CSV table of C-alpha atoms in Angstrom, one decimal:
chain,number,residue,atom,x,y,z
U,67,MET,CA,-101.9,21.1,11.6
U,68,ASN,CA,-98.5,22.7,11.4
U,69,ARG,CA,-98.7,23.7,15.1
U,70,LYS,CA,-99.5,20.1,16.1
U,71,PHE,CA,-96.6,18.8,14.1
U,72,LEU,CA,-94.3,21.4,15.7
U,73,TYR,CA,-95.4,20.3,19.2
U,74,TYR,CA,-94.8,16.7,18.3
U,75,LEU,CA,-91.3,17.4,17.0
U,76,ILE,CA,-90.4,19.4,20.1
U,77,SER,CA,-91.6,16.6,22.3
U,78,LEU,CA,-89.6,14.1,20.4
U,79,ILE,CA,-86.5,16.2,20.7
U,80,LEU,CA,-87.0,16.6,24.5
U,81,LEU,CA,-87.5,12.8,24.8
U,82,SER,CA,-84.3,12.3,22.9
U,83,VAL,CA,-82.4,14.6,25.3
U,84,ILE,CA,-83.9,13.0,28.4
U,85,SER,CA,-83.0,9.5,27.1
U,86,THR,CA,-79.5,10.6,26.6
U,87,ILE,CA,-79.2,12.1,30.1
U,88,TYR,CA,-81.0,9.2,31.8
U,89,PRO,CA,-80.1,6.1,29.8
U,90,HIS,CA,-81.8,3.8,32.3
U,91,ILE,CA,-85.3,5.0,31.2
U,92,ASN,CA,-84.4,4.8,27.5
U,93,PHE,CA,-86.1,1.4,27.0
U,94,ILE,CA,-89.4,3.1,28.1
U,95,ILE,CA,-89.4,5.8,25.5
U,96,SER,CA,-87.5,4.1,22.7
U,97,ARG,CA,-90.7,3.3,20.9
U,98,VAL,CA,-91.9,6.9,21.0
U,99,ASN,CA,-88.5,8.2,20.0
U,100,TYR,CA,-88.0,5.8,17.1
U,101,PRO,CA,-89.3,8.2,14.3
U,102,LEU,CA,-86.8,10.9,15.3
U,103,ASP,CA,-84.0,8.4,15.4
U,104,ILE,CA,-84.7,7.4,11.8
U,105,VAL,CA,-84.6,11.1,10.7
U,106,PHE,CA,-81.3,11.7,12.5
U,107,VAL,CA,-79.7,8.5,11.2
U,108,ASP,CA,-80.8,9.4,7.6
U,109,LEU,CA,-79.4,12.9,7.9
U,110,ARG,CA,-76.2,11.6,9.3
U,111,ASN,CA,-75.7,9.0,6.6
U,112,ASN,CA,-76.4,11.5,3.8
U,113,TYR,CA,-73.9,13.9,5.3
U,114,LEU,CA,-71.2,11.2,5.6
U,115,LEU,CA,-71.9,10.1,2.0
U,116,THR,CA,-71.4,13.6,0.8
U,117,ILE,CA,-68.2,14.0,2.7
U,118,LYS,CA,-66.9,10.7,1.5
U,119,ASN,CA,-67.6,11.3,-2.2
U,120,ARG,CA,-66.6,15.0,-2.3
U,121,ASP,CA,-62.9,14.4,-3.0
U,122,TYR,CA,-63.6,11.7,-5.6
U,123,LEU,CA,-66.1,14.0,-7.4
U,124,ASN,CA,-63.5,16.8,-7.3
U,125,ILE,CA,-60.9,14.5,-8.9
U,126,LEU,CA,-63.3,13.5,-11.6
U,127,GLU,CA,-64.2,17.1,-12.4
U,128,ASN,CA,-60.5,18.0,-12.7
U,129,LYS,CA,-59.9,15.0,-14.9
U,130,ILE,CA,-62.7,16.1,-17.3
U,131,VAL,CA,-61.3,19.7,-17.4
U,132,GLU,CA,-57.8,18.4,-18.2
U,133,SER,CA,-59.1,15.9,-20.8
U,134,THR,CA,-61.1,18.4,-22.8
U,135,LYS,CA,-59.1,19.4,-25.8
U,136,SER,CA,-60.0,21.5,-28.8
U,137,TYR,CA,-58.3,22.1,-32.1
U,138,SER,CA,-58.7,24.3,-35.1
U,139,ILE,CA,-58.3,23.3,-38.7
U,140,LYS,CA,-57.5,26.0,-41.1
U,141,THR,CA,-58.2,25.6,-44.8
U,142,LYS,CA,-58.2,28.0,-47.7
U,143,GLU,CA,-62.0,28.2,-47.7
U,144,THR,CA,-63.0,28.1,-44.0
U,145,ASN,CA,-61.9,27.5,-40.4
U,146,ILE,CA,-63.3,24.4,-38.7
U,147,SER,CA,-63.3,24.1,-34.9
U,148,LEU,CA,-63.5,20.5,-33.5
U,149,SER,CA,-63.1,19.2,-30.0
U,150,LEU,CA,-62.5,15.9,-28.2
U,151,THR,CA,-65.5,15.2,-25.9
U,152,PRO,CA,-64.8,13.6,-22.5
U,153,GLY,CA,-67.0,11.1,-20.7
U,154,ILE,CA,-67.0,9.4,-17.3
U,155,TYR,CA,-66.8,5.6,-17.2
U,156,ILE,CA,-70.0,4.0,-15.7
U,157,ASN,CA,-69.8,0.2,-16.3
U,158,GLU,CA,-69.0,-2.4,-18.9
U,159,ASP,CA,-69.7,-6.0,-20.0
U,160,GLU,CA,-68.1,-8.3,-22.4
U,161,ARG,CA,-69.0,-6.3,-25.5
U,162,TYR,CA,-69.8,-2.8,-24.4
U,163,ILE,CA,-68.5,0.1,-22.3
U,164,TYR,CA,-71.1,2.5,-20.8
U,165,ILE,CA,-70.0,6.1,-20.5
U,166,LYS,CA,-71.7,9.2,-19.2
U,167,SER,CA,-71.3,12.5,-21.1
U,168,SER,CA,-73.1,15.8,-21.1
U,169,LYS,CA,-72.4,16.2,-24.8
U,170,ASN,CA,-73.8,14.4,-27.9
U,171,VAL,CA,-71.4,12.1,-29.6
U,172,ARG,CA,-72.0,10.8,-33.1
U,173,LYS,CA,-72.4,7.1,-33.9
U,174,ASN,CA,-69.2,5.4,-35.0
U,175,SER,CA,-67.0,8.1,-33.4
U,176,ILE,CA,-63.9,6.7,-31.9
U,177,CYS,CA,-63.4,6.2,-28.1
U,178,PHE,CA,-60.0,6.1,-26.5
U,179,SER,CA,-58.2,6.6,-23.3
U,180,LYS,CA,-56.0,9.6,-22.2
U,181,GLU,CA,-53.0,7.4,-23.2
U,182,ASN,CA,-54.5,7.4,-26.8
U,183,ILE,CA,-55.3,3.7,-26.7
U,184,ILE,CA,-58.5,2.8,-28.6
U,185,SER,CA,-61.2,1.2,-26.6
U,186,GLY,CA,-63.9,1.0,-29.3
U,187,PHE,CA,-66.5,2.8,-31.3
U,188,VAL,CA,-69.8,4.6,-30.4
U,189,GLU,CA,-72.8,2.3,-30.9
U,190,GLU,CA,-75.5,4.7,-29.7
U,191,ASN,CA,-76.1,7.7,-27.5
U,192,LEU,CA,-79.1,7.3,-25.1
U,193,ARG,CA,-79.7,10.7,-23.4
U,194,GLY,CA,-76.1,11.2,-22.4
U,195,GLU,CA,-75.3,7.6,-21.8
U,196,ILE,CA,-73.0,6.5,-24.5
U,197,VAL,CA,-72.8,2.9,-25.5
U,198,VAL,CA,-69.3,2.0,-26.9
U,199,GLN,CA,-68.8,-1.3,-28.7
U,200,LYS,CA,-65.4,-2.6,-27.7
U,201,LEU,CA,-62.7,-2.9,-30.3
U,202,GLY,CA,-62.9,-6.3,-32.0
U,203,TRP,CA,-66.7,-6.9,-31.6
U,204,GLY,CA,-67.7,-5.2,-34.9
U,205,LYS,CA,-66.9,-5.7,-38.6
U,206,ARG,CA,-64.8,-2.6,-39.3
U,207,GLU,CA,-61.7,-2.4,-41.4
U,208,PHE,CA,-59.0,0.3,-41.0
U,209,PHE,CA,-55.4,0.9,-41.7
U,210,GLY,CA,-52.5,1.1,-39.2
U,211,ARG,CA,-48.8,1.5,-39.5
U,212,TYR,CA,-45.9,-0.4,-37.8
U,213,ASP,CA,-42.2,-0.3,-38.4
U,214,GLY,CA,-42.7,1.8,-41.6
U,215,TYR,CA,-45.2,-0.6,-43.2
U,216,ASP,CA,-48.9,0.0,-43.8
U,217,ILE,CA,-51.1,-2.8,-42.5
U,218,LEU,CA,-54.8,-3.7,-42.8
U,219,ILE,CA,-56.7,-4.3,-39.5
U,220,LYS,CA,-60.0,-6.1,-39.4
U,221,GLU,CA,-62.4,-6.7,-36.5
U,222,THR,CA,-63.3,-10.4,-36.1
U,223,GLY,CA,-66.7,-9.8,-34.4
U,224,ASN,CA,-65.7,-11.9,-31.4
U,225,GLY,CA,-63.5,-9.3,-29.6
U,226,ASN,CA,-60.2,-9.7,-31.4
U,227,LEU,CA,-58.5,-8.4,-34.6
U,228,ILE,CA,-56.9,-9.9,-37.7
U,229,ILE,CA,-53.8,-8.0,-39.1
U,230,HIS,CA,-52.8,-8.4,-42.7
U,231,ILE,CA,-49.3,-7.5,-43.7
U,232,PRO,CA,-47.4,-7.2,-47.0
U,233,GLU,CA,-45.9,-10.4,-48.4
U,234,GLY,CA,-42.2,-11.3,-47.7
U,235,ILE,CA,-41.8,-9.4,-44.4
U,236,LYS,CA,-42.0,-10.4,-40.8
U,237,LEU,CA,-43.3,-7.7,-38.4
U,238,PHE,CA,-44.3,-9.4,-35.2
U,239,GLU,CA,-43.0,-12.2,-33.0
U,240,ASN,CA,-45.5,-14.8,-31.8
U,241,GLY,CA,-46.9,-14.1,-28.3
U,242,LYS,CA,-45.4,-10.6,-27.8
U,243,ASN,CA,-47.2,-7.4,-26.9
U,244,TYR,CA,-47.3,-4.5,-29.4
U,245,LYS,CA,-48.6,-1.0,-29.8
U,246,ILE,CA,-49.6,-0.2,-33.3
U,247,LEU,CA,-50.2,3.3,-34.7
U,248,ILE,CA,-53.6,3.8,-36.4
U,249,SER,CA,-53.5,6.2,-39.4
U,250,TYR,CA,-53.3,9.5,-37.6
U,251,LYS,CA,-54.9,11.4,-40.5
U,252,ASN,CA,-58.2,10.4,-38.9
U,253,TRP,CA,-57.5,12.4,-35.7
U,254,LEU,CA,-56.3,16.0,-34.9
U,255,GLN,CA,-52.7,16.5,-33.8
U,256,SER,CA,-52.9,13.2,-32.0
U,257,LYS,CA,-51.5,9.7,-32.7
U,258,VAL,CA,-53.9,7.0,-31.6
U,259,TYR,CA,-52.9,3.3,-31.1
U,260,ILE,CA,-54.2,-0.2,-30.6
U,261,LYS,CA,-52.4,-2.4,-28.1
U,262,GLY,CA,-52.3,-6.1,-27.6
U,263,THR,CA,-50.6,-9.5,-28.3
U,264,ALA,CA,-49.9,-10.8,-31.7
U,265,TYR,CA,-50.0,-14.5,-32.8
U,266,ILE,CA,-49.0,-15.8,-36.2
U,267,LYS,CA,-51.9,-16.9,-38.3
U,268,SER,CA,-50.3,-17.3,-41.7
U,269,ASN,CA,-47.4,-15.8,-43.7
U,270,THR,CA,-49.3,-12.6,-44.3
U,271,SER,CA,-51.6,-12.4,-41.3
U,272,TYR,CA,-51.7,-12.3,-37.5
U,273,PHE,CA,-54.3,-12.9,-34.9
U,274,PHE,CA,-54.3,-9.9,-32.5
U,275,LYS,CA,-55.7,-10.1,-29.0
U,276,ASN,CA,-56.2,-6.5,-28.2
U,277,ASP,CA,-56.0,-4.9,-24.8
U,278,ILE,CA,-59.0,-2.7,-23.9
U,279,PRO,CA,-57.8,0.2,-21.6
U,280,GLN,CA,-59.2,0.6,-18.1
U,281,ALA,CA,-59.9,4.3,-17.2
U,282,ASP,CA,-62.2,6.7,-15.3
U,283,ILE,CA,-62.2,9.1,-18.2
U,284,PHE,CA,-62.5,8.4,-21.9
U,285,LEU,CA,-62.3,10.7,-24.9
U,286,PHE,CA,-64.4,10.7,-28.1
U,287,SER,CA,-63.2,12.0,-31.5
U,288,GLU,CA,-65.6,13.7,-33.8
U,289,LEU,CA,-63.7,12.2,-36.7
U,290,GLU,CA,-64.4,8.6,-37.8
U,291,VAL,CA,-62.1,5.9,-39.1
U,292,GLU,CA,-62.1,6.0,-42.9
């Protein structure tokens, strides 16, 4: 059986060579030569695809290496080693970002870009595919700090935020873009922010249309918002 297949393969190769040398008879043997053409075309396409994507894959690999950070926390009782887990952006829809990572990430962990802008919180981890709920689509509450004042930030559940400020002060101008520090005690040696446009809602609250960062690589913090 193997010998017959080998003879057939050699015959197809010879026919392919002959059709190249004598193109005027190519129409006669084109039907016989068709299976070999399919094989060669498939091999060529796979080769070109590998060459085309090689540089891009190398860039992603370098980004992951650069993005991987680890920190050590020293206490009187013990030393704790924590790390920021990187992941590769796959896709997104209105509410969620889908990210691929080789490591497990806990639910509710924070997800942010290399520029330290929050994109959302981990909803679930399905065999290395991490589902991140975009900031504003949940019902979480957390504190931030701007211009020396502590402010309360609440998700609206429809993709935006409500910011509550102390009475008697004015922090934001209507329709301007701001970057607000989120209580850095929740992260390790890293200040993390939310970014977006503020609109006046009342004397003590603002509607905040947040900007979700676009990136190839995202980071996950093992510490959660308190």
